[in-house]
PDB file of C-alpha atoms in Angstrom:
ATOM      1  CA  UNK Z  13      96.316 102.216 132.830  1.00  0.00           C
ATOM      2  CA  UNK Z  14      97.500 104.518 130.087  1.00  0.00           C
ATOM      3  CA  UNK Z  15      97.262 103.480 126.437  1.00  0.00           C
ATOM      4  CA  UNK Z  16     101.069 103.322 126.293  1.00  0.00           C
ATOM      5  CA  UNK Z  17     101.016 100.595 128.965  1.00  0.00           C
ATOM      6  CA  UNK Z  18      98.540  98.489 126.986  1.00  0.00           C
ATOM      7  CA  UNK Z  19     100.728  98.897 123.898  1.00  0.00           C
ATOM      8  CA  UNK Z  20     103.772  97.846 125.937  1.00  0.00           C
ATOM      9  CA  UNK Z  21     105.691 100.964 124.932  1.00  0.00           C
ATOM     10  CA  UNK Z  22     109.390 100.936 125.837  1.00  0.00           C
ATOM     11  CA  UNK Z  23     112.087 103.581 125.580  1.00  0.00           C
ATOM     12  CA  UNK Z  24     113.602 103.734 122.076  1.00  0.00           C
ATOM     13  CA  UNK Z  25     110.499 102.184 120.518  1.00  0.00           C
ATOM     14  CA  UNK Z  26     109.715 103.328 116.989  1.00  0.00           C
ATOM     15  CA  UNK Z  27     105.970 102.935 116.404  1.00  0.00           C
ATOM     16  CA  UNK Z  28     104.291 102.991 112.976  1.00  0.00           C
ATOM     17  CA  UNK Z  29     100.490 103.248 112.952  1.00  0.00           C
ATOM     18  CA  UNK Z  30      98.445 101.981 109.989  1.00  0.00           C
ATOM     19  CA  UNK Z  31      94.797 101.446 109.106  1.00  0.00           C
ATOM     20  CA  UNK Z  32      91.830 103.784 109.547  1.00  0.00           C
ATOM     21  CA  UNK Z  33      89.345 104.933 112.153  1.00  0.00           C
ATOM     22  CA  UNK Z  34      91.558 106.488 114.824  1.00  0.00           C
ATOM     23  CA  UNK Z  35      95.234 106.454 113.763  1.00  0.00           C
ATOM     24  CA  UNK Z  36      95.908 110.122 114.462  1.00  0.00           C
ATOM     25  CA  UNK Z  37      94.020 110.129 117.764  1.00  0.00           C
ATOM     26  CA  UNK Z  38      95.968 107.064 118.869  1.00  0.00           C
ATOM     27  CA  UNK Z  39      99.277 108.759 118.041  1.00  0.00           C
ATOM     28  CA  UNK Z  40      98.304 111.917 119.917  1.00  0.00           C
ATOM     29  CA  UNK Z  41      97.268 109.883 122.979  1.00  0.00           C
ATOM     30  CA  UNK Z  42     100.549 107.964 122.995  1.00  0.00           C
ATOM     31  CA  UNK Z  43     102.469 111.254 122.674  1.00  0.00           C
ATOM     32  CA  UNK Z  44     100.588 112.666 125.673  1.00  0.00           C
ATOM     33  CA  UNK Z  45     101.271 109.524 127.732  1.00  0.00           C
ATOM     34  CA  UNK Z  46     104.989 109.770 126.952  1.00  0.00           C
ATOM     35  CA  UNK Z  47     105.088 113.466 127.855  1.00  0.00           C
ATOM     36  CA  UNK Z  48     103.319 112.725 131.152  1.00  0.00           C
ATOM     37  CA  UNK Z  49     106.099 110.233 131.894  1.00  0.00           C
ATOM     38  CA  UNK Z  50     108.895 112.654 130.999  1.00  0.00           C
ATOM     39  CA  UNK Z  51     109.849 111.268 127.599  1.00  0.00           C
ATOM     40  CA  UNK Z  52     111.071 113.063 124.468  1.00  0.00           C
ATOM     41  CA  UNK Z  53     108.934 112.174 121.437  1.00  0.00           C
ATOM     42  CA  UNK Z  54     109.222 112.634 117.696  1.00  0.00           C
ATOM     43  CA  UNK Z  55     105.741 112.667 116.147  1.00  0.00           C
ATOM     44  CA  UNK Z  56     105.755 112.559 112.350  1.00  0.00           C
ATOM     45  CA  UNK Z  57     104.451 110.841 109.232  1.00  0.00           C
ATOM     46  CA  UNK Z  58     105.750 108.968 106.202  1.00  0.00           C
ATOM     47  CA  UNK Z  59     102.641 109.976 104.222  1.00  0.00           C
ATOM     48  CA  UNK Z  60     100.609 113.127 104.992  1.00  0.00           C
ATOM     49  CA  UNK Z  61      98.606 114.269 108.023  1.00  0.00           C
ATOM     50  CA  UNK Z  62      96.743 117.443 108.838  1.00  0.00           C
ATOM     51  CA  UNK Z  63      98.903 119.868 110.783  1.00  0.00           C
ATOM     52  CA  UNK Z  64      98.240 119.060 114.467  1.00  0.00           C
ATOM     53  CA  UNK Z  65      96.624 121.595 116.793  1.00  0.00           C
ATOM     54  CA  UNK Z  66      99.104 123.525 118.943  1.00  0.00           C
ATOM     55  CA  UNK Z  67      98.022 121.771 122.145  1.00  0.00           C
ATOM     56  CA  UNK Z  68      99.360 118.473 120.754  1.00  0.00           C
ATOM     57  CA  UNK Z  69     103.022 119.499 120.442  1.00  0.00           C
ATOM     58  CA  UNK Z  70     105.717 121.672 122.022  1.00  0.00           C
ATOM     59  CA  UNK Z  71     108.057 122.091 119.023  1.00  0.00           C
ATOM     60  CA  UNK Z  72     107.055 122.222 115.357  1.00  0.00           C
ATOM     61  CA  UNK Z  73     109.815 121.855 112.779  1.00  0.00           C
ATOM     62  CA  UNK Z  74     109.151 122.243 109.055  1.00  0.00           C
ATOM     63  CA  UNK Z  75     111.858 121.645 106.478  1.00  0.00           C
ATOM     64  CA  UNK Z  76     114.925 119.432 106.511  1.00  0.00           C
ATOM     65  CA  UNK Z  77     117.354 122.318 107.088  1.00  0.00           C
ATOM     66  CA  UNK Z  78     115.908 122.800 110.584  1.00  0.00           C
ATOM     67  CA  UNK Z  79     115.718 119.142 111.656  1.00  0.00           C
ATOM     68  CA  UNK Z  80     119.082 118.607 113.343  1.00  0.00           C
ATOM     69  CA  UNK Z  81     118.944 121.935 115.225  1.00  0.00           C
ATOM     70  CA  UNK Z  82     115.577 121.187 116.843  1.00  0.00           C
ATOM     71  CA  UNK Z  83     116.315 117.502 117.430  1.00  0.00           C
ATOM     72  CA  UNK Z  84     119.177 118.422 119.776  1.00  0.00           C
ATOM     73  CA  UNK Z  85     116.842 120.294 122.129  1.00  0.00           C
ATOM     74  CA  UNK Z  86     116.860 118.088 125.229  1.00  0.00           C
ATOM     75  CA  UNK Z  87     113.484 118.991 126.726  1.00  0.00           C
ATOM     76  CA  UNK Z  88     111.295 115.940 127.365  1.00  0.00           C
ATOM     77  CA  UNK Z  89     108.410 117.112 125.188  1.00  0.00           C
ATOM     78  CA  UNK Z  90     106.655 116.396 121.881  1.00  0.00           C
ATOM     79  CA  UNK Z  91     108.357 117.413 118.631  1.00  0.00           C
ATOM     80  CA  UNK Z  92     106.358 117.394 115.376  1.00  0.00           C
ATOM     81  CA  UNK Z  93     108.459 117.236 112.191  1.00  0.00           C
ATOM     82  CA  UNK Z  94     107.439 117.515 108.560  1.00  0.00           C
ATOM     83  CA  UNK Z  95     109.210 117.959 105.251  1.00  0.00           C
ATOM     84  CA  UNK Z  96     106.782 120.764 104.425  1.00  0.00           C
ATOM     85  CA  UNK Z  97     103.132 121.846 104.536  1.00  0.00           C
ATOM     86  CA  UNK Z  98     100.958 121.651 101.418  1.00  0.00           C
ATOM     87  CA  UNK Z  99      97.985 123.726 100.256  1.00  0.00           C
ATOM     88  CA  UNK Z 100      95.586 121.480 102.209  1.00  0.00           C
ATOM     89  CA  UNK Z 101      97.445 122.358 105.435  1.00  0.00           C
ATOM     90  CA  UNK Z 102      98.835 118.832 105.550  1.00  0.00           C
ATOM     91  CA  UNK Z 103     102.228 117.968 106.968  1.00  0.00           C
ATOM     92  CA  UNK Z 104     104.361 116.237 104.340  1.00  0.00           C
ATOM     93  CA  UNK Z 105     106.061 113.008 105.367  1.00  0.00           C
ATOM     94  CA  UNK Z 106     109.694 112.215 106.061  1.00  0.00           C
ATOM     95  CA  UNK Z 107     111.779 109.856 103.946  1.00  0.00           C
ATOM     96  CA  UNK Z 108     113.664 106.866 105.327  1.00  0.00           C
ATOM     97  CA  UNK Z 109     117.030 108.668 105.146  1.00  0.00           C
ATOM     98  CA  UNK Z 110     115.630 111.659 107.058  1.00  0.00           C
ATOM     99  CA  UNK Z 111     114.273 109.448 109.819  1.00  0.00           C
ATOM    100  CA  UNK Z 112     117.590 107.584 110.011  1.00  0.00           C
ATOM    101  CA  UNK Z 113     119.302 110.854 110.958  1.00  0.00           C
ATOM    102  CA  UNK Z 114     116.697 111.811 113.577  1.00  0.00           C
ATOM    103  CA  UNK Z 115     115.635 108.780 115.604  1.00  0.00           C
ATOM    104  CA  UNK Z 116     118.783 108.730 117.760  1.00  0.00           C
ATOM    105  CA  UNK Z 117     117.829 112.047 119.356  1.00  0.00           C
ATOM    106  CA  UNK Z 118     114.459 110.878 120.713  1.00  0.00           C
ATOM    107  CA  UNK Z 119     113.280 108.524 123.454  1.00  0.00           C
ATOM    108  CA  UNK Z 120     110.275 107.503 121.335  1.00  0.00           C
ATOM    109  CA  UNK Z 121     109.299 107.904 117.685  1.00  0.00           C
ATOM    110  CA  UNK Z 122     105.635 107.840 116.624  1.00  0.00           C
ATOM    111  CA  UNK Z 123     104.844 107.679 112.894  1.00  0.00           C
ATOM    112  CA  UNK Z 124     101.559 107.833 111.016  1.00  0.00           C
ATOM    113  CA  UNK Z 125     102.403 105.462 108.169  1.00  0.00           C
ATOM    114  CA  UNK Z 126      99.125 105.192 106.274  1.00  0.00           C
ATOM    115  CA  UNK Z 127      96.444 107.404 104.741  1.00  0.00           C
ATOM    116  CA  UNK Z 128      92.684 106.890 104.549  1.00  0.00           C
ATOM    117  CA  UNK Z 129      91.280 110.193 103.169  1.00  0.00           C
ATOM    118  CA  UNK Z 130      89.291 110.573 106.423  1.00  0.00           C
ATOM    119  CA  UNK Z 131      87.383 107.345 105.762  1.00  0.00           C
ATOM    120  CA  UNK Z 132      86.752 104.861 108.601  1.00  0.00           C
ATOM    121  CA  UNK Z 133      88.110 101.865 106.708  1.00  0.00           C
ATOM    122  CA  UNK Z 134      90.225 101.194 103.629  1.00  0.00           C
ATOM    123  CA  UNK Z 135      91.919  98.854 101.195  1.00  0.00           C
ATOM    124  CA  UNK Z 136      95.595  99.195 100.295  1.00  0.00           C
ATOM    125  CA  UNK Z 137      97.240 100.104  97.025  1.00  0.00           C
ATOM    126  CA  UNK Z 138     100.624  98.640  96.080  1.00  0.00           C
ATOM    127  CA  UNK Z 139     102.602 101.536  97.584  1.00  0.00           C
ATOM    128  CA  UNK Z 140     100.775 101.485 100.956  1.00  0.00           C
ATOM    129  CA  UNK Z 141     101.377 101.587 103.863  1.00  0.00           C
ATOM    130  CA  UNK Z 142     104.781 103.292 104.206  1.00  0.00           C
ATOM    131  CA  UNK Z 143     106.295 101.573 107.264  1.00  0.00           C
ATOM    132  CA  UNK Z 144     109.709 102.864 108.328  1.00  0.00           C
ATOM    133  CA  UNK Z 145     112.355 100.131 108.169  1.00  0.00           C
ATOM    134  CA  UNK Z 146     113.507 100.467 111.783  1.00  0.00           C
ATOM    135  CA  UNK Z 147     109.994 100.261 113.229  1.00  0.00           C
ATOM    136  CA  UNK Z 148     109.819  98.176 116.427  1.00  0.00           C
ATOM    137  CA  UNK Z 149     106.005  98.119 116.754  1.00  0.00           C
ATOM    138  CA  UNK Z 150     103.365  98.309 114.019  1.00  0.00           C
ATOM    139  CA  UNK Z 151      99.912  99.178 115.349  1.00  0.00           C
ATOM    140  CA  UNK Z 152      96.995  98.433 113.025  1.00  0.00           C
ATOM    141  CA  UNK Z 153      93.772 100.325 113.764  1.00  0.00           C
ATOM    142  CA  UNK Z 154      90.336  98.906 112.894  1.00  0.00           C
ATOM    143  CA  UNK Z 155      87.077 100.752 113.561  1.00  0.00           C
ATOM    144  CA  UNK Z 156      84.513  98.264 114.907  1.00  0.00           C
ATOM    145  CA  UNK Z 157      81.709 100.743 114.144  1.00  0.00           C
ATOM    146  CA  UNK Z 158      82.204 100.118 110.414  1.00  0.00           C
ATOM    147  CA  UNK Z 159      80.140  96.953 110.897  1.00  0.00           C
ATOM    148  CA  UNK Z 160      76.991  97.244 108.804  1.00  0.00           C
ATOM    149  CA  UNK Z 161      78.397 100.093 106.716  1.00  0.00           C
ATOM    150  CA  UNK Z 162      77.758  99.809 102.975  1.00  0.00           C
ATOM    151  CA  UNK Z 163      80.849  99.075 100.883  1.00  0.00           C
ATOM    152  CA  UNK Z 164      81.179 101.937  98.407  1.00  0.00           C
ATOM    153  CA  UNK Z 165      83.627 104.645  97.422  1.00  0.00           C
ATOM    154  CA  UNK Z 166      81.963 107.181  99.734  1.00  0.00           C
ATOM    155  CA  UNK Z 167      82.507 104.974 102.787  1.00  0.00           C
ATOM    156  CA  UNK Z 168      85.633 102.949 102.037  1.00  0.00           C
ATOM    157  CA  UNK Z 169      88.970 104.373 100.883  1.00  0.00           C
ATOM    158  CA  UNK Z 170      90.153 102.323  97.885  1.00  0.00           C
ATOM    159  CA  UNK Z 171      86.934 100.312  97.968  1.00  0.00           C
ATOM    160  CA  UNK Z 172      87.978  98.175  94.981  1.00  0.00           C
ATOM    161  CA  UNK Z 173      91.073  96.989  96.860  1.00  0.00           C
ATOM    162  CA  UNK Z 174      88.977  96.441  99.995  1.00  0.00           C
ATOM    163  CA  UNK Z 175      86.677  94.153  97.980  1.00  0.00           C
ATOM    164  CA  UNK Z 176      89.629  92.147  96.649  1.00  0.00           C
ATOM    165  CA  UNK Z 177      91.116  91.683 100.129  1.00  0.00           C
ATOM    166  CA  UNK Z 178      87.828  90.818 101.859  1.00  0.00           C
ATOM    167  CA  UNK Z 179      86.192  88.799  99.027  1.00  0.00           C
ATOM    168  CA  UNK Z 180      83.264  91.217  99.103  1.00  0.00           C
ATOM    169  CA  UNK Z 181      81.327  93.261  96.548  1.00  0.00           C
ATOM    170  CA  UNK Z 182      80.399  96.922  96.259  1.00  0.00           C
ATOM    171  CA  UNK Z 183      77.008  97.499  97.872  1.00  0.00           C
ATOM    172  CA  UNK Z 184      77.342  94.752 100.477  1.00  0.00           C
ATOM    173  CA  UNK Z 185      77.371  95.580 104.191  1.00  0.00           C
ATOM    174  CA  UNK Z 186      80.586  95.138 106.139  1.00  0.00           C
ATOM    175  CA  UNK Z 187      80.577  92.036 108.363  1.00  0.00           C
ATOM    176  CA  UNK Z 188      82.892  90.613 111.024  1.00  0.00           C
ATOM    177  CA  UNK Z 189      84.205  88.221 108.363  1.00  0.00           C
ATOM    178  CA  UNK Z 190      85.219  91.200 106.213  1.00  0.00           C
ATOM    179  CA  UNK Z 191      87.033  92.847 109.137  1.00  0.00           C
ATOM    180  CA  UNK Z 192      88.745  89.546 109.925  1.00  0.00           C
ATOM    181  CA  UNK Z 193      89.954  89.318 106.314  1.00  0.00           C
ATOM    182  CA  UNK Z 194      91.190  92.932 106.378  1.00  0.00           C
ATOM    183  CA  UNK Z 195      93.311  92.117 109.433  1.00  0.00           C
ATOM    184  CA  UNK Z 196      94.811  88.769 108.445  1.00  0.00           C
ATOM    185  CA  UNK Z 197      95.139  89.089 104.656  1.00  0.00           C
ATOM    186  CA  UNK Z 198      98.794  89.384 103.484  1.00  0.00           C
ATOM    187  CA  UNK Z 199      97.839  92.514 101.501  1.00  0.00           C
ATOM    188  CA  UNK Z 200      95.728  93.919 104.321  1.00  0.00           C
ATOM    189  CA  UNK Z 201      96.238  95.869 107.519  1.00  0.00           C
ATOM    190  CA  UNK Z 202      99.674  94.493 108.414  1.00  0.00           C
ATOM    191  CA  UNK Z 203     101.155  94.482 104.912  1.00  0.00           C
ATOM    192  CA  UNK Z 204     104.816  95.468 105.277  1.00  0.00           C
ATOM    193  CA  UNK Z 205     104.598  95.523 109.075  1.00  0.00           C
ATOM    194  CA  UNK Z 206     107.842  95.606 111.074  1.00  0.00           C
ATOM    195  CA  UNK Z 207     108.501  94.524 114.659  1.00  0.00           C
ATOM    196  CA  UNK Z 208     105.631  93.571 116.960  1.00  0.00           C
ATOM    197  CA  UNK Z 209     102.211  93.471 115.317  1.00  0.00           C
ATOM    198  CA  UNK Z 210      99.573  95.042 117.554  1.00  0.00           C
ATOM    199  CA  UNK Z 211      95.897  95.240 116.605  1.00  0.00           C
ATOM    200  CA  UNK Z 212      93.839  98.066 118.113  1.00  0.00           C
ATOM    201  CA  UNK Z 213      90.076  97.579 117.701  1.00  0.00           C
ATOM    202  CA  UNK Z 214      88.757 101.095 118.206  1.00  0.00           C
ATOM    203  CA  UNK Z 215      85.340 102.607 119.026  1.00  0.00           C
ATOM    204  CA  UNK Z 216      84.107  99.794 121.288  1.00  0.00           C
ATOM    205  CA  UNK Z 217      82.040 102.476 123.007  1.00  0.00           C
ATOM    206  CA  UNK Z 218      78.979 100.543 124.130  1.00  0.00           C
ATOM    207  CA  UNK Z 219      77.978  96.974 125.016  1.00  0.00           C
ATOM    208  CA  UNK Z 220      77.017  96.104 121.427  1.00  0.00           C
ATOM    209  CA  UNK Z 221      80.308  97.164 119.848  1.00  0.00           C
ATOM    210  CA  UNK Z 222      82.355  95.780 122.725  1.00  0.00           C
ATOM    211  CA  UNK Z 223      80.699  92.394 122.192  1.00  0.00           C
ATOM    212  CA  UNK Z 224      81.411  92.570 118.445  1.00  0.00           C
ATOM    213  CA  UNK Z 225      85.045  93.508 119.121  1.00  0.00           C
ATOM    214  CA  UNK Z 226      85.425  90.529 121.454  1.00  0.00           C
ATOM    215  CA  UNK Z 227      83.905  88.254 118.790  1.00  0.00           C
ATOM    216  CA  UNK Z 228      86.441  89.555 116.284  1.00  0.00           C
ATOM    217  CA  UNK Z 229      89.312  89.041 118.721  1.00  0.00           C
ATOM    218  CA  UNK Z 230      88.147  85.498 119.502  1.00  0.00           C
ATOM    219  CA  UNK Z 231      87.950  84.617 115.802  1.00  0.00           C
ATOM    220  CA  UNK Z 232      91.526  85.836 115.277  1.00  0.00           C
ATOM    221  CA  UNK Z 233      92.729  83.887 118.334  1.00  0.00           C
ATOM    222  CA  UNK Z 234      90.959  80.755 117.133  1.00  0.00           C
ATOM    223  CA  UNK Z 235      91.877  80.879 113.432  1.00  0.00           C
ATOM    224  CA  UNK Z 236      95.258  82.648 113.439  1.00  0.00           C
ATOM    225  CA  UNK Z 237      96.687  82.413 116.969  1.00  0.00           C
ATOM    226  CA  UNK Z 238     100.209  83.408 115.899  1.00  0.00           C
ATOM    227  CA  UNK Z 239      99.265  86.188 113.477  1.00  0.00           C
ATOM    228  CA  UNK Z 240      99.495  89.018 116.014  1.00  0.00           C
ATOM    229  CA  UNK Z 241     101.557  89.778 119.104  1.00  0.00           C
ATOM    230  CA  UNK Z 242      98.843  91.701 120.934  1.00  0.00           C
ATOM    231  CA  UNK Z 243      95.186  92.691 120.546  1.00  0.00           C
ATOM    232  CA  UNK Z 244      93.754  95.730 122.338  1.00  0.00           C
ATOM    233  CA  UNK Z 245      90.056  96.616 122.371  1.00  0.00           C
ATOM    234  CA  UNK Z 246      88.971 100.062 123.420  1.00  0.00           C
ATOM    235  CA  UNK Z 247      87.860 103.597 122.734  1.00  0.00           C
ATOM    236  CA  UNK Z 248      90.457 106.296 122.219  1.00  0.00           C
ATOM    237  CA  UNK Z 249      87.694 108.887 122.505  1.00  0.00           C
ATOM    238  CA  UNK Z 250      86.757 107.632 125.991  1.00  0.00           C
ATOM    239  CA  UNK Z 251      90.347 106.703 126.948  1.00  0.00           C
ATOM    240  CA  UNK Z 252      89.144 103.201 127.861  1.00  0.00           C
ATOM    241  CA  UNK Z 253      91.064 100.040 126.945  1.00  0.00           C
ATOM    242  CA  UNK Z 254      91.005  96.251 127.349  1.00  0.00           C
ATOM    243  CA  UNK Z 255      93.590  93.614 126.463  1.00  0.00           C
TER     244      UNK Z 255
END
């Protein structure tokens, strides 16, 4: 099945993706699935993302003055919108009021709602993530291959916040318990989440990491059975998924 089927994607869904370790790849895969099924998609951000490669989208719209004109194009393809592009070649995010004016024109809306400075895992500052108010599904991405990684500023975005959330210390190695805390802590992965809460455990790309991902899922099911609406284990890179 396609990733969109595992997510349970429905027409008029507004999906916000948070976390680290595969957010952008997940969004691009969902956009491709929707296009394959003849849907019209808005792909955007409420923070900042690198400008996507041309093969990802069909229409690119930069600047609020152009939004309504391009939104009315009825082709069932992928539209990428940004408020601007900065010196780092990053697409600048849309505000709530801008999204409110746009979502009606699209069958699906996909939003990258979190930043991680290209790190595989993170902690969250007070202003993060930036989840759009009309979101129907919040997907939180966790990279299972961060297990064993040393907790430090080079490896973990906002490592001091990560330590507070996970009850860990700088220099320790990341454990399943730390990942569990990241997921279920009120100030963690699903802070400010709207709609269905879907966990995607990414990079389960061999037997070892698949087993660790299943252990993590089982701990969540056992300790917090009502915390999440759905848990998906898989590898976006290999386009392989398990519920």
